[in-house]
Amino acid sequence: MFSYCTEPSQLESLRWFSCFLTNGVHLKFYTSFGTVLLLLAITAPVALSFGFIGAVASRSHFPPLSFLGKLYTAMVRGIPDIAFFLFFVIALDQGLEWLRHQALCPDWTDPIRQGANFLVCPEAKLPQSSSPQIWHEIYNSAIAIFTFSIVFGAFASNVLFGAMKAVPYAQIETAHAYGMSNRQTFWRILVPQMWVYALPGLSNLWMILIKATPLLFLLGVEDIVYWAREIGGSKTSAYTYPHPDWRIYYFLGLLVFYLVFTRVSEIALSRLTRKLSHGQATLAGEQQRREA
Amino acid sequence: MTCWETIQAYGLRSFGIGERLLPKSDITLCEQTTLIGSGMIWNIYFGVLSLAAGFFFATALAMAKNARNPWLRKPAEWFIFLFRGSPLFIQFFLAYETFVLLPKFGIEFSVLGIDFTATTRWLTRAWLGALIVLFLNTSAYSAEIFHGALRSVPRGDLEAADAYGLSGWHKFRRVTWPTMMRLAWPAYTNEAIFLFHATTLVYFSGFPAWKQMGDALYYASYFADKTFNPFVPYPIVAGYFIVLTLIVITVFGMINRRLNRHLPQQRRQRFRFRPQWIR
């Protein structure tokens, strides 16, 4: 990074640190913060839409659909989310490869599961072993995001289902009295009004989602936890920057990052809640009206 | 090996009793169920002990957070913020790295002229180190629940206590605390459920599984790695956890009924699933 960094063993401590903290792996470490934020930015809306679909399905009048929706909503209640993460990462991978196998190699006769092996034809492998490294990383991240979205979608489905039930029934009845169809009532009356009821739950969900991002490490994404462990571990003099085990300091850094992140989110969400409660027929909205 | 022999060999494997080697090839359904069930003992151990100890610490923290004296209030607020604002995963890593750095031979200190030697050796083992982290973590989450409940204890109840001449400890023990528990209980049930779920994180977060003695999810991922088939071990874990969750809900529901026994039916608070207490 700096011109004096060519011979780090000769430097005094301040310059040594300025070189150490800007070397190649550290830059990767810093960009991994961006990766985490990016994954979070993709996961949140996807999970929310999964949750919406789940909530709508549970409200359906068609019994099998509502059963599926309720099953999806209930699945996170009894089972640890980490079990889902570990399961889906392998299951999705195998499922995709199996589908491609069925489509691409119809005359393959060997069984796919042979003892402890999962064998599909070479064309069905995902990603292809010849494809560049970046595709492997993107594939891993995509699987991780999808897994996260399924699990947090189930939480969001819980929240949204509750919020849809919380909208006063008189509103729905009035809409019907005006001659609106079920579909119109849903999109024009129910959905716009449910957000204020859903917001406390969704804010909590956002906090949970932030605090779940270190688990991306378990799903094989090279995130901040991965790099903190990599860089922090003790390095012998064979490395350019030898140092003892500094992982504790890296994890302290991560702790501070998460504390700041959750605190900032908390403040932002409480502002948003105030804004959305404005003019609503809820306790908070009523209080704002009296104060004004 | 018949299934009964498997249970004898692996039923207590997670505590190091029985067969030393884990099954490596030709893994049967019985072996998976037994070994994962054996791992559940650790999940129950972590959950029950940290909940039991955390309950009392959380009550103290909630009282401290509600105190007027800033020397009590500020530390409690910071403690709760620290443990609720950061991921449990990071807390485990950080605690493990800290425990590893402690001197191996132990710390010598003297209190009132008597010399103590605190052994730090066990802190790097999951059974103690992870238990401490889980205890502190659940204390912070429960303290937040209890604090919220404490703030919503009806003023009339407290005034009635004053009118009866209760004060200090008696007022707390007879009026404030039971009402606080009653109000907090549905949320506390959620906290208990998610604490049991959080125990599965222990062996994935720095704490090594010594001699392959791990929890349910540790064995499940072991089997998933060995057989490359996630569709058997993970549903087994799921089944065990659903049963555990149902037991937790039943036990906590019984306590809830006892806490609410003086109230008319329609004013009783029921358990509702609220995911905000997840870590």
Coordinates of C-alpha atoms in Angstrom, one line a residue:
Chain A
M1 CA 0.0 0.0 0.0
F2 CA 2.6 2.5 1.1
S3 CA 6.0 2.9 -0.5
Y4 CA 7.9 2.1 2.7
C5 CA 6.2 -1.3 3.0
T6 CA 8.7 -3.2 1.0
E7 CA 10.7 -4.6 4.0
P8 CA 8.2 -4.8 7.0
S9 CA 10.7 -6.5 9.4
Q10 CA 12.8 -3.3 9.4
L11 CA 9.9 -0.9 10.3
E12 CA 9.1 0.5 13.8
S13 CA 5.7 -0.4 15.2
L14 CA 3.5 2.5 14.0
R15 CA 4.7 2.1 10.4
W16 CA 4.6 -1.7 10.7
F17 CA 0.9 -1.5 11.7
S18 CA 0.1 1.0 8.9
C19 CA 1.5 -1.6 6.5
F20 CA 0.1 -4.6 8.2
L21 CA -3.5 -3.2 8.3
T22 CA -3.4 -2.4 4.6
N23 CA -1.9 -5.5 3.2
G24 CA -3.7 -7.7 0.7
V25 CA -5.6 -10.0 3.1
H26 CA -6.7 -7.0 5.2
L27 CA -8.2 -5.4 2.2
K28 CA -10.1 -8.6 1.5
F29 CA -11.2 -8.5 5.2
Y30 CA -12.5 -5.0 4.7
T31 CA -14.4 -5.8 1.5
S32 CA -16.0 -8.8 3.3
F33 CA -17.8 -6.3 5.5
G34 CA -19.3 -5.1 2.2
T35 CA -20.1 -8.6 1.3
V36 CA -22.1 -9.1 4.5
L37 CA -24.0 -5.9 4.0
L38 CA -24.7 -6.9 0.4
L39 CA -26.0 -10.3 1.4
L40 CA -28.1 -8.7 4.0
A41 CA -29.5 -6.2 1.5
I42 CA -30.5 -9.0 -0.8
T43 CA -31.7 -11.4 1.9
A44 CA -34.1 -8.9 3.6
P45 CA -36.4 -8.3 0.6
V46 CA -36.3 -11.9 -0.6
A47 CA -37.2 -13.2 2.9
L48 CA -39.9 -10.6 3.2
S49 CA -41.5 -11.7 -0.1
F50 CA -41.2 -15.4 1.0
G51 CA -42.9 -14.4 4.2
F52 CA -45.6 -12.6 2.3
I53 CA -46.3 -15.6 0.1
G54 CA -46.3 -17.8 3.2
A55 CA -48.8 -15.5 5.0
V56 CA -51.1 -15.3 2.0
A57 CA -51.0 -19.0 1.6
S58 CA -51.9 -19.6 5.2
R59 CA -54.9 -17.3 4.8
S60 CA -56.1 -19.2 1.7
H61 CA -59.5 -20.8 1.6
F62 CA -58.1 -23.8 -0.4
P63 CA -57.2 -26.3 2.4
P64 CA -54.0 -27.8 1.0
L65 CA -52.5 -24.4 0.3
S66 CA -53.4 -23.1 3.7
F67 CA -51.9 -26.2 5.2
L68 CA -48.7 -25.7 3.3
G69 CA -48.6 -22.1 4.4
K70 CA -49.2 -22.9 8.0
L71 CA -46.6 -25.7 7.9
Y72 CA -44.0 -23.2 6.5
T73 CA -45.0 -20.6 9.1
A74 CA -44.7 -23.2 11.9
M75 CA -41.5 -24.9 10.9
V76 CA -39.2 -22.5 12.7
R77 CA -41.0 -22.7 16.0
G78 CA -39.7 -26.1 17.1
I79 CA -36.6 -26.5 15.1
P80 CA -33.3 -24.6 15.5
D81 CA -32.5 -22.3 12.6
I82 CA -28.9 -23.6 12.5
A83 CA -30.2 -27.1 11.7
F84 CA -32.1 -25.6 8.8
F85 CA -29.0 -23.8 7.6
L86 CA -26.8 -26.9 7.6
F87 CA -29.6 -28.9 6.0
F88 CA -30.6 -26.6 3.2
V89 CA -27.1 -25.9 2.0
I90 CA -26.5 -29.6 1.2
A91 CA -30.1 -30.4 0.3
L92 CA -30.5 -27.5 -2.2
D93 CA -27.2 -28.4 -3.8
Q94 CA -28.1 -32.0 -4.2
G95 CA -31.7 -31.1 -5.3
L96 CA -30.4 -28.8 -8.0
E97 CA -27.9 -31.4 -9.3
W98 CA -30.5 -34.1 -9.2
L99 CA -32.9 -32.0 -11.3
R100 CA -30.2 -31.2 -13.8
H101 CA -29.3 -34.8 -13.9
Q102 CA -32.8 -35.8 -14.7
A103 CA -33.0 -33.2 -17.5
L104 CA -29.5 -33.5 -19.0
C105 CA -28.7 -37.2 -18.7
P106 CA -31.9 -39.2 -19.3
D107 CA -30.0 -42.4 -20.3
W108 CA -27.8 -42.6 -17.2
T109 CA -28.5 -45.9 -15.6
D110 CA -26.3 -46.0 -12.4
P111 CA -28.1 -45.2 -9.2
I112 CA -27.3 -41.7 -7.9
R113 CA -26.8 -42.7 -4.3
Q114 CA -24.1 -45.3 -4.1
G115 CA -23.3 -45.9 -0.4
A116 CA -21.8 -42.6 0.9
N117 CA -21.6 -41.1 -2.6
F118 CA -23.9 -38.8 -4.5
L119 CA -23.1 -39.3 -8.1
V120 CA -24.6 -37.4 -11.0
C121 CA -23.4 -37.2 -14.5
P122 CA -20.5 -34.7 -15.0
E123 CA -22.7 -32.4 -17.1
A124 CA -25.1 -32.0 -14.2
K125 CA -22.5 -30.8 -11.7
L126 CA -23.2 -27.3 -10.3
P127 CA -21.1 -25.3 -10.9
Q128 CA -19.2 -27.0 -13.6
S129 CA -15.7 -28.0 -12.4
S130 CA -14.2 -26.2 -15.4
S131 CA -15.9 -22.9 -14.5
P132 CA -13.8 -20.2 -12.9
Q133 CA -13.4 -19.7 -9.2
I134 CA -15.7 -16.7 -9.1
W135 CA -18.7 -18.8 -10.2
H136 CA -18.1 -21.2 -7.3
E137 CA -18.2 -18.3 -4.9
I138 CA -21.3 -16.8 -6.5
Y139 CA -23.0 -20.2 -6.4
N140 CA -22.1 -20.7 -2.7
S141 CA -23.4 -17.2 -1.9
A142 CA -26.6 -17.7 -3.8
I143 CA -27.3 -21.0 -1.9
A144 CA -26.5 -19.2 1.4
I145 CA -28.9 -16.3 0.5
F146 CA -31.6 -18.7 -0.5
T147 CA -31.2 -20.7 2.7
F148 CA -31.3 -17.6 4.8
S149 CA -34.4 -16.3 2.9
I150 CA -36.3 -19.6 3.4
V151 CA -35.7 -19.6 7.2
F152 CA -36.2 -15.9 7.8
G153 CA -39.1 -15.9 5.4
A154 CA -40.8 -18.3 7.8
F155 CA -40.3 -15.8 10.6
A156 CA -41.6 -13.0 8.5
S157 CA -44.6 -15.1 7.6
N158 CA -45.4 -15.4 11.3
V159 CA -45.2 -11.6 11.6
L160 CA -47.2 -10.8 8.5
F161 CA -49.9 -13.4 9.3
G162 CA -50.4 -11.8 12.7
A163 CA -50.4 -8.3 11.1
M164 CA -53.1 -9.3 8.6
K165 CA -55.2 -10.6 11.4
A166 CA -54.6 -7.4 13.4
V167 CA -56.2 -5.1 10.8
P168 CA -59.6 -4.2 12.2
Y169 CA -62.3 -6.4 10.7
A170 CA -64.6 -3.4 10.2
Q171 CA -62.2 -2.1 7.5
I172 CA -62.6 -5.3 5.6
E173 CA -66.4 -5.3 6.0
T174 CA -66.6 -1.7 4.9
A175 CA -64.6 -2.6 1.8
H176 CA -67.0 -5.4 1.0
A177 CA -70.0 -3.1 1.6
Y178 CA -68.6 -0.8 -1.0
G179 CA -68.7 -3.7 -3.4
M180 CA -65.0 -4.5 -3.6
S181 CA -64.0 -8.0 -4.6
N182 CA -61.9 -10.1 -2.3
R183 CA -58.8 -9.3 -4.4
Q184 CA -59.5 -5.6 -4.3
T185 CA -60.1 -5.7 -0.6
F186 CA -56.8 -7.5 -0.1
W187 CA -54.6 -5.2 -2.2
R188 CA -56.3 -1.9 -1.5
I189 CA -57.4 -2.2 2.2
L190 CA -55.6 -5.0 3.9
V191 CA -52.1 -4.7 2.6
P192 CA -51.6 -1.0 3.0
Q193 CA -53.0 -1.1 6.5
M194 CA -51.1 -4.1 7.8
W195 CA -47.6 -2.6 7.7
V196 CA -48.0 -0.5 10.8
Y197 CA -49.0 -3.7 12.7
A198 CA -46.2 -5.6 11.2
L199 CA -43.5 -3.1 11.8
P200 CA -42.6 -4.0 15.4
G201 CA -42.2 -7.6 14.4
L202 CA -40.3 -6.8 11.2
S203 CA -37.9 -4.5 13.2
N204 CA -37.2 -7.4 15.5
L205 CA -36.7 -9.6 12.5
W206 CA -34.2 -7.2 11.0
M207 CA -32.2 -7.3 14.3
I208 CA -32.3 -11.1 14.2
L209 CA -31.2 -11.1 10.6
I210 CA -28.2 -8.8 11.4
K211 CA -27.2 -11.0 14.3
A212 CA -27.6 -14.1 12.2
T213 CA -25.1 -12.9 9.5
P214 CA -22.0 -14.5 11.2
L215 CA -23.7 -17.8 10.5
L216 CA -22.9 -17.3 6.8
F217 CA -19.5 -18.5 7.8
L218 CA -21.0 -21.9 8.6
L219 CA -22.5 -21.9 5.1
G220 CA -19.1 -21.6 3.5
V221 CA -19.2 -17.8 2.6
E222 CA -15.9 -16.0 3.1
D223 CA -17.4 -13.4 5.4
I224 CA -16.0 -11.3 8.2
V225 CA -15.8 -14.2 10.7
Y226 CA -13.8 -16.3 8.1
W227 CA -11.3 -13.5 7.6
A228 CA -11.0 -12.7 11.3
R229 CA -10.1 -16.3 12.0
E230 CA -7.7 -16.4 9.0
I231 CA -5.8 -13.2 9.6
G232 CA -6.0 -13.3 13.4
G233 CA -4.4 -16.8 13.8
S234 CA -0.7 -16.7 14.8
K235 CA 1.7 -16.3 11.9
T236 CA 5.2 -17.7 12.0
S237 CA 8.2 -15.7 10.6
A238 CA 7.7 -17.5 7.3
Y239 CA 5.0 -14.8 6.7
T240 CA 5.8 -11.2 5.8
Y241 CA 4.0 -10.0 8.9
P242 CA 4.7 -12.5 11.7
H243 CA 2.5 -12.0 14.8
P244 CA 1.1 -14.1 17.7
D245 CA -2.5 -15.2 18.0
W246 CA -4.5 -12.0 17.6
R247 CA -7.9 -13.5 16.9
I248 CA -9.3 -12.0 20.1
Y249 CA -8.7 -8.5 18.9
Y250 CA -10.3 -9.3 15.5
F251 CA -13.3 -10.7 17.3
L252 CA -13.5 -7.7 19.5
G253 CA -13.6 -5.6 16.3
L254 CA -16.4 -7.7 15.0
L255 CA -18.3 -7.3 18.3
V256 CA -18.0 -3.5 18.1
F257 CA -19.1 -3.6 14.4
Y258 CA -22.3 -5.6 15.4
L259 CA -23.0 -3.4 18.4
V260 CA -22.8 -0.3 16.3
F261 CA -24.9 -1.8 13.5
T262 CA -27.7 -3.0 15.8
R263 CA -27.7 0.3 17.7
V264 CA -28.0 2.4 14.5
S265 CA -30.7 0.1 13.2
E266 CA -32.6 0.4 16.4
I267 CA -32.6 4.2 16.2
A268 CA -33.5 4.2 12.5
L269 CA -36.4 1.7 13.1
S270 CA -37.8 3.7 16.0
R271 CA -37.9 6.8 13.8
L272 CA -39.6 4.8 11.1
T273 CA -42.2 3.5 13.6
R274 CA -43.0 7.1 14.6
K275 CA -43.4 8.1 11.1
L276 CA -45.6 5.2 10.1
S277 CA -47.8 5.6 13.2
H278 CA -48.6 9.1 12.1
G279 CA -52.4 9.4 11.5
Q280 CA -53.0 5.7 12.3
A281 CA -55.9 4.6 14.4
T282 CA -53.5 3.0 16.9
L283 CA -52.4 4.0 20.4
A284 CA -49.1 5.5 19.1
G285 CA -50.9 7.5 16.4
E286 CA -53.4 8.8 18.9
Q287 CA -50.6 9.9 21.2
Q288 CA -48.9 11.8 18.4
R289 CA -52.2 13.5 17.6
R290 CA -52.6 14.7 21.2
E291 CA -49.0 15.9 21.4
A292 CA -49.4 18.0 18.2
Chain B
M1 CA -25.4 -55.2 15.8
T2 CA -29.0 -55.1 16.8
C3 CA -30.6 -51.8 17.7
W4 CA -30.6 -52.6 21.4
E5 CA -26.8 -53.2 21.3
T6 CA -26.4 -50.0 19.4
I7 CA -28.3 -48.1 22.1
Q8 CA -26.0 -49.7 24.7
A9 CA -22.9 -48.8 22.8
Y10 CA -23.8 -45.2 21.8
G11 CA -26.6 -44.1 24.1
L12 CA -24.2 -42.2 26.3
R13 CA -21.5 -41.7 23.8
S14 CA -21.8 -37.9 24.0
F15 CA -20.4 -38.2 27.6
G16 CA -17.6 -40.6 26.6
I17 CA -19.3 -43.7 27.9
G18 CA -19.5 -46.7 25.6
E19 CA -18.0 -47.3 22.2
R20 CA -15.0 -45.1 21.5
L21 CA -15.1 -45.0 17.7
L22 CA -18.1 -43.4 16.0
P23 CA -19.7 -45.5 13.2
K24 CA -17.9 -44.9 10.0
S25 CA -19.4 -47.0 7.3
D26 CA -22.7 -48.8 6.8
I27 CA -24.4 -46.3 9.1
T28 CA -27.9 -47.5 10.1
L29 CA -30.9 -45.5 11.0
C30 CA -30.7 -46.8 14.5
E31 CA -27.1 -45.6 15.0
Q32 CA -28.1 -42.2 13.7
T33 CA -31.1 -41.9 16.0
T34 CA -29.2 -43.2 19.0
L35 CA -26.2 -41.0 18.6
I36 CA -28.1 -37.9 17.9
G37 CA -30.4 -38.6 20.8
S38 CA -27.3 -39.0 23.0
G39 CA -26.1 -35.6 21.8
M40 CA -29.5 -34.1 22.9
I41 CA -28.3 -34.7 26.5
W42 CA -25.8 -31.8 26.0
N43 CA -28.5 -29.5 24.5
I44 CA -30.7 -30.2 27.5
Y45 CA -27.7 -29.8 29.9
F46 CA -26.8 -26.4 28.4
G47 CA -30.4 -25.2 28.2
V48 CA -31.6 -26.3 31.7
L49 CA -28.5 -25.1 33.6
S50 CA -28.2 -21.7 31.9
L51 CA -31.9 -21.1 32.2
A52 CA -32.0 -22.0 35.9
A53 CA -29.0 -19.8 36.7
G54 CA -29.9 -17.1 34.3
F55 CA -33.4 -16.7 35.9
F56 CA -32.0 -15.3 39.1
F57 CA -29.3 -13.2 37.5
A58 CA -31.9 -11.8 35.1
T59 CA -34.2 -10.8 38.0
A60 CA -31.3 -9.0 39.6
L61 CA -30.4 -7.3 36.3
A62 CA -34.0 -6.2 35.7
M63 CA -34.2 -4.7 39.2
A64 CA -30.8 -3.0 38.6
K65 CA -31.9 -1.6 35.3
N66 CA -35.0 -0.2 36.9
A67 CA -33.0 1.4 39.8
R68 CA -32.7 5.1 40.1
N69 CA -29.1 4.9 41.2
P70 CA -27.0 5.3 38.0
W71 CA -24.2 3.1 39.5
L72 CA -26.6 0.2 39.4
R73 CA -28.6 1.2 36.3
K74 CA -25.8 2.0 33.9
P75 CA -23.8 -1.3 34.3
A76 CA -27.1 -3.3 33.9
E77 CA -28.1 -1.3 30.8
W78 CA -24.6 -1.8 29.2
F79 CA -24.6 -5.5 30.1
I80 CA -28.0 -6.1 28.4
F81 CA -27.0 -4.0 25.4
L82 CA -23.7 -5.9 25.0
F83 CA -25.3 -9.3 25.0
R84 CA -28.5 -8.5 23.1
G85 CA -26.8 -6.3 20.5
S86 CA -24.2 -8.7 19.4
P87 CA -24.5 -12.2 17.8
L88 CA -24.2 -15.2 20.1
F89 CA -21.9 -16.7 17.5
I90 CA -19.4 -13.9 18.0
Q91 CA -19.8 -14.1 21.8
F92 CA -18.8 -17.7 21.7
F93 CA -15.8 -17.0 19.6
L94 CA -14.7 -14.1 21.7
A95 CA -15.2 -16.0 25.0
Y96 CA -13.2 -19.0 23.7
E97 CA -10.3 -16.9 22.5
T98 CA -10.3 -15.1 25.9
F99 CA -10.4 -18.4 27.8
V100 CA -7.5 -19.8 25.7
L101 CA -5.4 -16.8 26.6
L102 CA -5.8 -17.3 30.3
P103 CA -2.8 -18.9 32.0
K104 CA -3.1 -22.7 31.9
F105 CA -1.8 -23.4 35.4
G106 CA -4.5 -21.3 37.1
I107 CA -4.8 -18.0 38.7
E108 CA -3.8 -17.6 42.3
F109 CA -5.6 -15.0 44.4
S110 CA -6.3 -14.6 48.1
V111 CA -9.5 -13.5 49.7
L112 CA -9.5 -12.7 53.5
G113 CA -6.1 -14.2 53.9
I114 CA -7.0 -17.6 52.4
D115 CA -5.3 -18.5 49.1
F116 CA -7.3 -19.8 46.2
T117 CA -6.2 -21.3 43.0
A118 CA -8.8 -20.9 40.3
T119 CA -8.2 -23.5 37.6
T120 CA -8.8 -22.1 34.2
R121 CA -8.2 -25.4 32.4
W122 CA -11.9 -26.2 32.2
L123 CA -12.9 -22.9 30.8
T124 CA -11.8 -23.8 27.3
R125 CA -14.0 -26.9 27.4
A126 CA -17.5 -26.5 26.1
W127 CA -19.2 -27.8 29.2
L128 CA -18.1 -24.9 31.2
G129 CA -17.0 -22.2 28.8
A130 CA -20.0 -22.4 26.6
L131 CA -22.3 -22.7 29.6
I132 CA -21.0 -19.4 31.0
V133 CA -21.6 -17.6 27.7
L134 CA -25.1 -19.1 27.4
F135 CA -25.8 -18.1 31.0
L136 CA -24.7 -14.5 30.5
N137 CA -26.6 -14.4 27.2
T138 CA -29.9 -15.7 28.5
S139 CA -29.6 -13.4 31.5
A140 CA -29.4 -10.4 29.3
Y141 CA -32.4 -11.5 27.2
S142 CA -34.5 -12.5 30.2
A143 CA -33.6 -9.3 32.0
E144 CA -35.0 -7.3 29.1
I145 CA -38.2 -9.3 29.3
F146 CA -38.4 -9.0 33.1
H147 CA -37.6 -5.3 33.0
G148 CA -40.5 -4.7 30.5
A149 CA -42.8 -6.7 32.8
L150 CA -41.6 -4.8 35.9
R151 CA -42.4 -1.5 34.2
S152 CA -46.0 -2.7 33.5
V153 CA -46.8 -3.9 36.9
P154 CA -50.2 -2.1 37.6
R155 CA -49.8 0.9 39.8
G156 CA -52.9 -0.2 41.7
D157 CA -51.3 -3.4 42.9
L158 CA -48.3 -1.4 44.3
E159 CA -50.6 1.1 46.0
A160 CA -52.6 -1.7 47.5
A161 CA -49.3 -3.2 48.8
D162 CA -48.5 0.1 50.4
A163 CA -51.9 0.3 51.9
Y164 CA -51.4 -3.1 53.5
G165 CA -48.2 -1.8 55.1
L166 CA -45.9 -4.0 53.0
S167 CA -42.6 -2.5 52.1
G168 CA -39.1 -3.4 51.0
W169 CA -38.4 -7.1 50.6
H170 CA -42.0 -8.2 51.6
K171 CA -43.5 -5.9 49.0
F172 CA -41.2 -7.2 46.3
R173 CA -41.6 -10.9 47.3
R174 CA -45.4 -10.8 47.7
V175 CA -46.6 -8.3 45.1
T176 CA -44.1 -6.9 42.7
W177 CA -42.2 -10.1 41.8
P178 CA -45.2 -12.5 41.3
T179 CA -47.0 -9.9 39.1
M180 CA -43.8 -9.3 37.1
M181 CA -43.4 -13.0 36.6
R182 CA -47.0 -13.4 35.5
L183 CA -46.7 -10.6 32.9
A184 CA -43.3 -11.8 31.7
W185 CA -44.1 -15.5 31.5
P186 CA -45.4 -15.8 27.9
A187 CA -42.4 -13.9 26.5
Y188 CA -40.1 -15.8 28.8
T189 CA -41.4 -19.1 27.4
N190 CA -40.3 -17.9 24.0
E191 CA -36.9 -17.1 25.4
A192 CA -36.6 -20.6 26.8
I193 CA -37.5 -22.2 23.5
F194 CA -35.0 -20.1 21.6
L195 CA -32.3 -20.7 24.2
F196 CA -32.6 -24.4 23.7
H197 CA -32.3 -23.8 19.9
A198 CA -29.2 -21.7 20.5
T199 CA -27.5 -24.5 22.3
T200 CA -27.0 -26.1 19.0
L201 CA -24.5 -23.4 18.1
V202 CA -22.0 -24.4 20.8
Y203 CA -20.0 -26.9 18.8
F204 CA -19.9 -24.8 15.7
S205 CA -18.4 -21.8 17.2
G206 CA -14.9 -22.3 18.3
F207 CA -15.5 -24.7 21.3
P208 CA -14.0 -28.0 20.0
A209 CA -15.9 -31.2 20.6
W210 CA -13.4 -33.0 22.8
K211 CA -13.0 -36.7 21.9
Q212 CA -16.0 -36.3 19.5
M213 CA -18.3 -35.7 22.4
G214 CA -20.8 -33.2 20.9
D215 CA -24.4 -32.2 20.9
A216 CA -27.2 -33.4 18.6
L217 CA -26.4 -31.1 15.7
Y218 CA -22.7 -32.0 15.9
Y219 CA -23.6 -35.7 15.4
A220 CA -26.1 -34.8 12.7
S221 CA -23.6 -32.9 10.7
Y222 CA -21.1 -35.7 11.3
F223 CA -23.5 -38.2 9.7
A224 CA -24.4 -35.8 6.9
D225 CA -20.7 -35.5 6.1
K226 CA -20.1 -39.3 6.3
T227 CA -23.2 -40.4 4.3
F228 CA -23.5 -37.3 2.2
N229 CA -27.2 -37.6 2.7
P230 CA -28.7 -34.7 4.7
F231 CA -32.3 -36.1 4.4
V232 CA -31.9 -38.5 7.3
P233 CA -29.9 -37.0 10.2
Y234 CA -31.4 -33.4 10.1
P235 CA -35.0 -34.6 10.2
I236 CA -34.0 -36.7 13.2
V237 CA -32.6 -33.6 14.9
A238 CA -35.7 -31.7 13.9
G239 CA -37.9 -34.5 15.5
Y240 CA -36.0 -34.4 18.7
F241 CA -36.2 -30.6 18.9
I242 CA -39.9 -30.5 18.2
V243 CA -40.4 -32.9 21.1
L244 CA -38.1 -30.8 23.3
T245 CA -40.0 -27.6 22.4
L246 CA -43.3 -29.3 23.2
I247 CA -42.0 -30.3 26.6
V248 CA -40.8 -26.8 27.3
I249 CA -44.1 -25.4 26.3
T250 CA -46.0 -27.9 28.5
V251 CA -43.8 -27.2 31.5
F252 CA -43.8 -23.5 31.1
G253 CA -47.6 -23.6 30.5
M254 CA -48.1 -25.4 33.8
I255 CA -46.1 -22.7 35.6
N256 CA -48.1 -20.1 33.7
R257 CA -51.3 -21.6 34.9
R258 CA -50.1 -21.5 38.5
L259 CA -49.0 -17.9 38.1
N260 CA -52.4 -16.9 36.7
R261 CA -54.5 -19.1 39.0
H262 CA -56.1 -16.2 40.9
L263 CA -57.3 -14.4 37.7
P264 CA -60.6 -14.9 35.9
Q265 CA -60.3 -17.0 32.7
Q266 CA -60.5 -14.2 30.1
R267 CA -57.8 -12.1 31.7
R268 CA -55.1 -14.8 31.7
Q269 CA -52.2 -14.4 29.4
R270 CA -51.6 -17.2 27.0
F271 CA -48.4 -18.3 25.4
R272 CA -47.9 -16.8 21.9
F273 CA -45.1 -17.4 19.5
R274 CA -43.0 -14.3 19.4
P275 CA -39.7 -14.7 17.5
Q276 CA -38.0 -11.5 18.8
W277 CA -36.2 -13.4 21.6
I278 CA -34.2 -15.4 19.1
R279 CA -30.5 -14.8 19.2

